[in-house]
mmCIF file of C-alpha atoms in Angstrom:
data_model
loop_
_atom_site.group_PDB
_atom_site.id
_atom_site.type_symbol
_atom_site.label_atom_id
_atom_site.label_comp_id
_atom_site.label_asym_id
_atom_site.label_seq_id
_atom_site.Cartn_x
_atom_site.Cartn_y
_atom_site.Cartn_z
ATOM 1 C CA MET R 1 115.706 73.647 126.451
ATOM 2 C CA GLY R 2 112.713 75.162 127.847
ATOM 3 C CA PHE R 3 109.176 74.435 126.940
ATOM 4 C CA PHE R 4 108.848 77.468 124.861
ATOM 5 C CA ASP R 5 111.941 76.558 122.726
ATOM 6 C CA THR R 6 110.646 73.009 122.471
ATOM 7 C CA VAL R 7 107.294 74.044 121.024
ATOM 8 C CA LEU R 8 109.186 76.579 118.523
ATOM 9 C CA TRP R 9 112.000 74.138 117.322
ATOM 10 C CA PRO R 10 110.388 73.070 114.063
ATOM 11 C CA LEU R 11 109.768 76.563 113.354
ATOM 12 C CA LYS R 12 113.279 77.776 114.487
ATOM 13 C CA VAL R 13 114.939 75.310 112.293
ATOM 14 C CA ALA R 14 113.006 76.430 109.279
ATOM 15 C CA VAL R 15 113.597 80.050 109.829
ATOM 16 C CA ALA R 16 117.412 79.174 110.386
ATOM 17 C CA TRP R 17 117.277 77.241 106.914
ATOM 18 C CA ILE R 18 115.819 80.025 105.072
ATOM 19 C CA MET R 19 118.438 82.434 106.452
ATOM 20 C CA VAL R 20 121.245 80.046 105.800
ATOM 21 C CA GLN R 21 120.165 79.519 102.202
ATOM 22 C CA ALA R 22 119.879 83.216 101.534
ATOM 23 C CA HIS R 23 123.226 83.765 103.301
ATOM 24 C CA ASP R 24 124.868 81.144 101.228
ATOM 25 C CA ALA R 25 123.466 82.610 97.984
ATOM 26 C CA LEU R 26 124.604 86.232 98.809
ATOM 27 C CA THR R 27 128.270 84.807 99.954
ATOM 28 C CA PHE R 28 128.298 82.949 96.477
ATOM 29 C CA ILE R 29 127.787 86.373 94.647
ATOM 30 C CA GLY R 30 130.452 87.874 96.536
ATOM 31 C CA MET R 31 129.357 89.423 99.765
ATOM 32 C CA ASP R 32 131.169 89.121 102.948
ATOM 33 C CA PRO R 33 129.962 86.009 104.884
ATOM 34 C CA ALA R 34 130.581 87.704 108.190
ATOM 35 C CA GLY R 35 129.256 91.094 107.000
ATOM 36 C CA GLY R 36 126.422 92.682 108.942
ATOM 37 C CA TRP R 37 124.630 93.569 105.477
ATOM 38 C CA THR R 38 124.865 89.839 104.335
ATOM 39 C CA TRP R 39 122.754 88.797 107.237
ATOM 40 C CA VAL R 40 120.286 91.674 107.306
ATOM 41 C CA LEU R 41 119.710 90.762 103.613
ATOM 42 C CA SER R 42 119.330 87.021 104.743
ATOM 43 C CA ILE R 43 116.452 88.273 107.207
ATOM 44 C CA VAL R 44 114.881 90.298 104.332
ATOM 45 C CA ALA R 45 114.881 87.049 102.338
ATOM 46 C CA LEU R 46 113.130 85.305 105.079
ATOM 47 C CA VAL R 47 110.584 88.365 105.052
ATOM 48 C CA VAL R 48 109.808 87.774 101.621
ATOM 49 C CA VAL R 49 109.476 83.863 101.832
ATOM 50 C CA ILE R 50 107.054 84.272 104.733
ATOM 51 C CA ARG R 51 105.042 87.147 102.750
ATOM 52 C CA ILE R 52 104.541 85.098 99.718
ATOM 53 C CA LEU R 53 103.274 82.166 102.150
ATOM 54 C CA LEU R 54 100.898 84.591 103.629
ATOM 55 C CA ILE R 55 99.305 85.678 100.166
ATOM 56 C CA PRO R 56 96.269 83.481 100.830
ATOM 57 C CA LEU R 57 95.703 85.278 104.374
ATOM 58 C CA PHE R 58 95.997 88.545 102.614
ATOM 59 C CA VAL R 59 93.493 87.737 99.981
ATOM 60 C CA ARG R 60 91.086 86.785 102.656
ATOM 61 C CA GLN R 61 91.912 90.039 104.577
ATOM 62 C CA ILE R 62 90.823 91.960 101.364
ATOM 63 C CA LYS R 63 87.725 89.891 100.836
ATOM 64 C CA ALA R 64 86.671 90.505 104.440
ATOM 65 C CA SER R 65 86.862 94.146 103.869
ATOM 66 C CA ARG R 66 84.757 93.754 100.890
ATOM 67 C CA GLY R 67 82.284 91.793 102.926
ATOM 68 C CA MET R 68 82.127 94.605 105.445
ATOM 69 C CA GLN R 69 80.571 96.667 102.869
ATOM 70 C CA VAL R 70 77.782 94.130 101.949
ATOM 71 C CA VAL R 71 76.647 93.824 105.668
ATOM 72 C CA GLN R 72 76.334 97.533 106.241
ATOM 73 C CA PRO R 73 72.725 97.979 105.500
ATOM 74 C CA GLU R 74 71.877 94.921 108.020
ATOM 75 C CA ILE R 75 74.237 96.666 110.645
ATOM 76 C CA GLN R 76 72.616 100.044 110.307
ATOM 77 C CA LYS R 77 69.285 98.398 110.867
ATOM 78 C CA LEU R 78 70.354 96.726 114.007
ATOM 79 C CA GLN R 79 72.046 100.191 115.133
ATOM 80 C CA LYS R 80 68.657 101.792 114.764
ATOM 81 C CA LYS R 81 66.906 98.584 116.512
ATOM 82 C CA TYR R 82 69.017 99.330 119.629
ATOM 83 C CA LYS R 83 69.218 103.046 119.429
ATOM 84 C CA GLY R 84 69.207 104.586 122.883
ATOM 85 C CA LYS R 85 69.370 101.169 124.795
ATOM 86 C CA THR R 86 72.418 101.370 126.887
ATOM 87 C CA ASP R 87 71.627 98.658 129.354
ATOM 88 C CA PRO R 88 74.323 95.709 129.701
ATOM 89 C CA ALA R 89 71.740 93.199 128.382
ATOM 90 C CA SER R 90 70.712 95.126 125.187
ATOM 91 C CA ARG R 91 74.365 95.691 124.489
ATOM 92 C CA GLN R 92 75.183 91.922 124.699
ATOM 93 C CA ALA R 93 72.236 91.256 122.530
ATOM 94 C CA MET R 94 73.362 93.903 120.072
ATOM 95 C CA GLN R 95 76.884 92.448 119.999
ATOM 96 C CA GLN R 96 75.391 88.805 119.516
ATOM 97 C CA GLU R 97 73.396 89.671 116.695
ATOM 98 C CA MET R 98 75.925 91.747 115.126
ATOM 99 C CA MET R 99 78.379 88.804 115.192
ATOM 100 C CA ALA R 100 75.809 86.366 113.758
ATOM 101 C CA ILE R 101 75.533 89.008 110.615
ATOM 102 C CA TYR R 102 79.241 88.936 110.323
ATOM 103 C CA LYS R 103 79.390 85.167 110.578
ATOM 104 C CA GLU R 104 76.621 84.575 108.112
ATOM 105 C CA ALA R 105 78.508 86.882 105.569
ATOM 106 C CA GLY R 106 81.643 85.200 106.148
ATOM 107 C CA THR R 107 83.396 88.265 107.418
ATOM 108 C CA SER R 108 84.841 90.002 110.384
ATOM 109 C CA PRO R 109 86.185 93.417 111.275
ATOM 110 C CA PHE R 110 89.068 91.488 112.798
ATOM 111 C CA ALA R 111 89.845 90.048 109.509
ATOM 112 C CA SER R 112 92.524 92.747 108.905
ATOM 113 C CA CYS R 113 94.744 91.368 111.660
ATOM 114 C CA LEU R 114 94.807 87.854 110.243
ATOM 115 C CA PRO R 115 98.452 88.611 108.594
ATOM 116 C CA LEU R 116 99.686 90.014 111.749
ATOM 117 C CA ILE R 117 98.637 87.078 113.836
ATOM 118 C CA ALA R 118 99.877 84.495 111.503
ATOM 119 C CA GLN R 119 103.194 86.143 111.586
ATOM 120 C CA MET R 120 103.716 85.956 115.466
ATOM 121 C CA PRO R 121 105.109 82.382 115.615
ATOM 122 C CA VAL R 122 107.755 83.466 113.018
ATOM 123 C CA PHE R 123 108.443 86.430 114.892
ATOM 124 C CA PHE R 124 109.164 84.680 118.083
ATOM 125 C CA ALA R 125 110.972 82.008 116.184
ATOM 126 C CA LEU R 126 113.420 84.475 114.679
ATOM 127 C CA TYR R 127 113.595 86.267 118.128
ATOM 128 C CA ARG R 128 114.834 82.939 119.834
ATOM 129 C CA VAL R 129 117.287 82.139 116.905
ATOM 130 C CA LEU R 130 118.834 85.477 117.227
ATOM 131 C CA TYR R 131 118.955 85.380 121.287
ATOM 132 C CA SER R 132 120.306 81.811 121.089
ATOM 133 C CA LEU R 133 123.301 82.939 118.685
ATOM 134 C CA PRO R 134 125.812 83.124 121.908
ATOM 135 C CA ASP R 135 125.089 80.009 123.098
ATOM 136 C CA VAL R 136 125.108 78.323 119.614
ATOM 137 C CA ALA R 137 128.347 79.996 118.710
ATOM 138 C CA SER R 138 129.922 78.633 121.953
ATOM 139 C CA GLY R 139 128.625 75.224 121.382
ATOM 140 C CA SER R 140 126.587 75.290 124.717
ATOM 141 C CA TYR R 141 123.282 75.554 123.370
ATOM 142 C CA HIS R 142 121.388 73.102 125.515
ATOM 143 C CA GLY R 143 123.662 70.190 124.324
ATOM 144 C CA ARG R 144 123.510 71.120 120.726
ATOM 145 C CA ASP R 145 125.916 72.423 118.143
ATOM 146 C CA SER R 146 123.596 73.939 115.829
ATOM 147 C CA ILE R 147 120.018 75.044 114.856
ATOM 148 C CA GLY R 148 119.382 73.077 111.832
ATOM 149 C CA PRO R 149 121.758 74.297 109.334
ATOM 150 C CA LEU R 150 122.813 77.052 111.519
ATOM 151 C CA THR R 151 126.229 75.858 112.704
ATOM 152 C CA GLN R 152 128.615 77.313 115.233
ATOM 153 C CA THR R 153 130.904 78.774 112.558
ATOM 154 C CA LEU R 154 127.684 80.562 111.088
ATOM 155 C CA ALA R 155 126.261 81.639 114.381
ATOM 156 C CA ALA R 156 129.482 83.114 115.271
ATOM 157 C CA GLN R 157 129.682 85.099 112.132
ATOM 158 C CA ALA R 158 126.053 86.222 112.510
ATOM 159 C CA GLU R 159 126.559 87.225 116.241
ATOM 160 C CA SER R 160 129.609 89.311 115.451
ATOM 161 C CA SER R 161 128.080 91.128 112.243
ATOM 162 C CA THR R 162 127.216 94.830 112.734
ATOM 163 C CA ILE R 163 125.368 97.370 111.146
ATOM 164 C CA PHE R 164 126.303 101.044 111.680
ATOM 165 C CA GLY R 165 128.391 99.470 114.637
ATOM 166 C CA ALA R 166 125.374 97.689 116.298
ATOM 167 C CA PRO R 167 125.681 93.896 116.365
ATOM 168 C CA LEU R 168 122.615 92.127 114.848
ATOM 169 C CA ALA R 169 121.903 90.362 118.048
ATOM 170 C CA SER R 170 122.044 93.361 120.416
ATOM 171 C CA SER R 171 118.930 95.030 121.675
ATOM 172 C CA PHE R 172 118.189 98.480 123.138
ATOM 173 C CA MET R 173 118.165 97.240 126.797
ATOM 174 C CA GLY R 174 120.807 94.550 126.383
ATOM 175 C CA ASP R 175 123.587 97.103 125.423
ATOM 176 C CA ASP R 176 124.610 100.504 126.542
ATOM 177 C CA ALA R 177 126.585 101.270 123.529
ATOM 178 C CA LEU R 178 125.679 104.586 121.963
ATOM 179 C CA ALA R 179 125.644 103.007 118.419
ATOM 180 C CA VAL R 180 123.302 100.065 119.747
ATOM 181 C CA ARG R 181 120.787 102.469 121.385
ATOM 182 C CA LEU R 182 120.738 104.846 118.243
ATOM 183 C CA VAL R 183 120.135 101.989 115.658
ATOM 184 C CA THR R 184 117.657 100.049 117.830
ATOM 185 C CA ALA R 185 115.618 103.175 118.737
ATOM 186 C CA THR R 186 115.259 104.181 115.150
ATOM 187 C CA LEU R 187 114.289 100.606 114.145
ATOM 188 C CA ILE R 188 111.545 100.676 117.024
ATOM 189 C CA VAL R 189 110.077 103.677 115.824
ATOM 190 C CA LEU R 190 109.939 102.547 112.369
ATOM 191 C CA MET R 191 108.572 99.152 113.619
ATOM 192 C CA SER R 192 105.690 100.992 115.482
ATOM 193 C CA ALA R 193 105.071 103.418 112.677
ATOM 194 C CA THR R 194 104.718 100.954 109.777
ATOM 195 C CA THR R 195 102.737 98.887 111.974
ATOM 196 C CA LEU R 196 100.138 101.520 112.368
ATOM 197 C CA PHE R 197 100.274 102.576 108.782
ATOM 198 C CA THR R 198 99.475 99.270 107.340
ATOM 199 C CA GLN R 199 96.486 98.869 109.574
ATOM 200 C CA ARG R 200 95.132 102.517 109.066
ATOM 201 C CA GLN R 201 95.334 102.145 105.278
ATOM 202 C CA LEU R 202 93.200 98.922 105.315
ATOM 203 C CA THR R 203 90.773 99.854 107.879
ATOM 204 C CA MET R 204 90.448 103.602 107.291
ATOM 205 C CA LYS R 205 91.097 104.365 103.692
ATOM 206 C CA ASN R 206 89.493 101.360 102.236
ATOM 207 C CA MET R 207 86.491 100.992 104.541
ATOM 208 C CA PRO R 208 83.087 102.869 103.630
ATOM 209 C CA ALA R 209 82.269 105.760 106.349
ATOM 210 C CA ALA R 210 79.248 104.021 107.173
ATOM 211 C CA SER R 211 80.755 100.908 108.137
ATOM 212 C CA GLN R 212 83.197 102.471 110.711
ATOM 213 C CA ASP R 213 80.280 103.808 112.923
ATOM 214 C CA ASN R 214 79.607 100.809 114.818
ATOM 215 C CA PRO R 215 80.952 99.128 117.913
ATOM 216 C CA MET R 216 83.063 96.246 116.296
ATOM 217 C CA ALA R 217 84.579 99.034 114.072
ATOM 218 C CA ARG R 218 85.405 101.191 117.019
ATOM 219 C CA GLN R 219 87.184 98.198 118.625
ATOM 220 C CA GLN R 220 89.011 97.461 115.648
ATOM 221 C CA LYS R 221 90.256 101.060 115.402
ATOM 222 C CA MET R 222 91.542 100.934 119.176
ATOM 223 C CA LEU R 223 93.339 97.638 118.274
ATOM 224 C CA MET R 224 94.770 99.809 115.235
ATOM 225 C CA TYR R 225 96.343 102.221 117.879
ATOM 226 C CA ILE R 226 96.940 99.635 120.773
ATOM 227 C CA PHE R 227 99.314 97.245 118.810
ATOM 228 C CA PRO R 228 101.818 100.021 117.623
ATOM 229 C CA LEU R 229 102.100 101.130 121.182
ATOM 230 C CA ILE R 230 102.830 97.565 122.279
ATOM 231 C CA PHE R 231 105.403 96.958 119.887
ATOM 232 C CA LEU R 232 106.861 100.597 120.846
ATOM 233 C CA PHE R 233 107.122 99.437 124.354
ATOM 234 C CA ILE R 234 108.169 95.872 123.949
ATOM 235 C CA GLY R 235 110.480 96.609 121.202
ATOM 236 C CA VAL R 236 113.309 97.728 123.551
ATOM 237 C CA ASN R 237 113.825 94.007 124.264
ATOM 238 C CA PHE R 238 113.848 92.672 120.781
ATOM 239 C CA PRO R 239 117.382 91.802 119.022
ATOM 240 C CA MET R 240 117.882 94.283 116.172
ATOM 241 C CA GLY R 241 117.467 91.392 113.688
ATOM 242 C CA VAL R 242 113.887 91.143 114.923
ATOM 243 C CA LEU R 243 113.339 94.964 114.619
ATOM 244 C CA ILE R 244 114.575 94.674 110.871
ATOM 245 C CA TYR R 245 112.206 91.606 110.182
ATOM 246 C CA TRP R 246 109.049 93.332 111.294
ATOM 247 C CA THR R 247 109.733 96.645 110.010
ATOM 248 C CA THR R 248 110.627 94.968 106.472
ATOM 249 C CA SER R 249 107.469 93.017 106.575
ATOM 250 C CA ASN R 250 105.379 96.017 107.409
ATOM 251 C CA LEU R 251 106.873 97.778 104.568
ATOM 252 C CA TRP R 252 106.042 94.609 102.174
ATOM 253 C CA ALA R 253 102.536 94.713 103.547
ATOM 254 C CA LEU R 254 102.063 98.665 102.884
ATOM 255 C CA GLY R 255 103.330 98.198 99.283
ATOM 256 C CA GLN R 256 101.042 95.103 98.746
ATOM 257 C CA GLN R 257 98.009 96.892 100.142
ATOM 258 C CA PHE R 258 98.686 100.117 98.459
ATOM 259 C CA ILE R 259 98.717 98.354 94.835
ATOM 260 C CA VAL R 260 95.448 96.234 95.778
ATOM 261 C CA ILE R 261 93.498 99.279 97.224
ATOM 262 C CA ARG R 262 94.662 101.579 94.495
ATOM 263 C CA ASN R 263 93.332 99.243 91.605
ATOM 264 C CA SER R 264 90.398 97.486 93.475
ATOM 265 C CA PRO R 265 89.022 99.803 96.304
ATOM 266 C CA THR R 266 86.121 98.891 98.579
ATOM 267 C CA PRO R 267 82.624 100.622 97.102
ATOM 268 C CA GLY R 268 82.012 103.485 99.081
ATOM 269 C CA SER R 269 85.283 104.041 100.656
ATOM 270 C CA GLU R 270 87.768 107.152 100.608
ATOM 271 C CA ALA R 271 90.132 105.008 98.149
ATOM 272 C CA GLU R 272 87.075 104.302 95.846
ATOM 273 C CA GLN R 273 86.482 108.113 95.416
ATOM 274 C CA LYS R 274 90.088 108.668 94.482
ATOM 275 C CA TYR R 275 90.300 105.846 92.187
ATOM 276 C CA LEU R 276 87.057 107.380 90.471
ATOM 277 C CA GLU R 277 88.680 110.723 90.316
ATOM 278 C CA ARG R 278 91.590 109.153 88.705
ATOM 279 C CA LYS R 279 89.485 107.392 85.966
ATOM 280 C CA ALA R 280 87.639 110.805 85.441
ATOM 281 C CA LYS R 281 90.848 112.542 84.890
ATOM 282 C CA LYS R 282 92.212 109.898 82.431
ATOM 283 C CA ALA R 283 88.976 109.688 80.647
ATOM 284 C CA LYS R 284 88.985 113.475 80.310
ATOM 285 C CA ALA R 285 92.555 113.606 78.948
ATOM 286 C CA LYS R 286 91.883 111.028 76.659
ATOM 287 C CA LYS R 287 89.036 112.718 75.467
ATOM 288 C CA GLY R 288 90.669 115.945 75.111
ATOM 289 C CA ARG R 289 93.512 114.276 72.983
ATOM 290 C CA GLY R 290 90.947 112.687 70.874
ATOM 291 C CA ILE R 291 89.240 115.858 69.963
ATOM 292 C CA SER R 292 92.430 117.621 69.378
ATOM 293 C CA LEU R 293 93.449 115.065 67.013
ATOM 294 C CA GLU R 294 90.169 115.058 65.245
ATOM 295 C CA ASP R 295 90.038 118.968 64.888
ATOM 296 C CA GLU R 296 93.743 118.663 63.501
ATOM 297 C CA GLY R 297 92.388 116.025 61.138
ATOM 298 C CA ALA R 298 89.532 118.216 59.975
ATOM 299 C CA VAL R 299 91.760 121.191 59.560
ATOM 300 C CA LEU R 300 94.146 119.160 57.366
ATOM 301 C CA GLU R 301 91.275 117.818 55.388
ATOM 302 C CA GLY R 302 89.671 121.033 54.886
ATOM 303 C CA GLY R 303 92.881 122.596 53.871
ATOM 304 C CA ASP R 304 93.409 119.909 51.209
ATOM 305 C CA GLU R 305 89.866 120.576 49.944
ATOM 306 C CA SER R 306 90.373 124.224 49.752
ATOM 307 C CA ALA R 307 93.748 123.915 47.830
ATOM 308 C CA GLU R 308 91.966 121.511 45.510
ATOM 309 C CA ALA R 309 89.404 124.044 44.920
ATOM 310 C CA GLU R 310 91.879 126.924 44.336
ATOM 311 C CA SER R 311 93.777 124.739 41.767
ATOM 312 C CA THR R 312 90.546 124.078 39.791
ATOM 313 C CA LYS R 313 89.275 127.529 39.977
ATOM 314 C CA PRO R 314 89.529 129.451 36.470
ATOM 315 C CA ALA R 315 91.892 132.305 36.086
ATOM 316 C CA SER R 316 90.582 135.824 36.826
ATOM 317 C CA GLY R 317 88.941 137.423 33.871
ATOM 318 C CA GLN R 318 88.234 134.138 31.901
ATOM 319 C CA ARG R 319 84.871 132.593 30.899
ATOM 320 C CA THR R 320 84.511 128.869 31.229
ATOM 321 C CA GLN R 321 82.708 127.632 27.998
ATOM 322 C CA PRO R 322 80.234 124.835 28.605
ATOM 323 C CA LYS R 323 80.938 121.600 26.552
ATOM 324 C CA ARG R 324 78.114 120.297 24.429
ATOM 325 C CA ASN R 325 77.369 116.789 24.210
ATOM 326 C CA ALA R 326 77.810 115.263 20.787
ATOM 327 C CA PRO R 327 74.608 114.530 18.645
ATOM 328 C CA ARG R 328 72.833 111.230 19.522
ATOM 329 C CA SER R 329 73.258 110.059 15.994
ATOM 330 C CA LYS R 330 77.065 110.694 15.719
ATOM 331 C CA ARG R 331 77.398 108.796 19.172
ATOM 332 C CA LYS R 332 75.651 105.917 17.782
ATOM 333 C CA GLY R 333 77.515 105.963 14.649
ATOM 334 C CA LYS R 334 80.573 106.188 16.264
ATOM 335 C CA GLY R 335 79.695 103.484 18.569
ATOM 336 C CA ALA R 336 78.819 101.445 15.492
ATOM 337 C CA ALA R 337 82.276 102.171 13.837
ATOM 338 C CA THR R 338 84.059 100.901 16.531
ATOM 339 C CA GLY R 339 81.987 97.962 17.061
#
């Protein structure tokens, strides 16, 4: 076993354990133990577990985005201070002062990459587990017959399972079969595209325009496009199971970010503008419904009063005689008599 596998061994066992537990649960409810979709859903279960564990980092990611808005006045002052200064010494001084501002505020433009970076060890561990399936299935895996609970039998099932004719452990460059090339190429494109969308949604739609005009933000924007390109080129060597993991993880992140950004956008961002527009429309709609109901009630009430007035109105041609009050003496007498 090489150095890389030795370092990743505890994480590989953890990854294998989650997949096997999910596989056992899916088999228990009637799915085929050797079926490709059973193992795909086992990988999806791995994604769910990892993403739940990464929720604290996701919260920190959102807080860092909020912090970027707080430091914008200081960043703008710093930009004015070094405006027109392009010499290396001034640029370096500006970068140092800018990093000091971010550090004092407890934020960083690179905070949006935290969940991505934190998943990399899991990503590599899953890669090595899938890559090692043939050796584990044949019992020749560095003197071991399993990776934790992933036994020879389970490894053989996982290795032989297919999706649309493509084995789960196959890769674009490792297999010339047309089905493998088509399925893996589609997954590579999806993986790269969803990686781009998750970074763009967080850094573009949920950041104020003013915070995007500084060197650190431009570097972050550059990284936003570099990461998907890297995955596009290196994805040809990834097993199909790894591509499924990363694409599913990106889709989870997209949904998670969408919910948070939609309901709690960063002040001054494009997302906040849309949020305020939605609130205004809802308020207008509620107000409109309230006026309509009020008017309707007024009409009904007015109609009742009119009907009552009509019912008490004397018939045409008749004169209503005024009623005379009884004399005071009679009223007193009457009161006395009743008393």
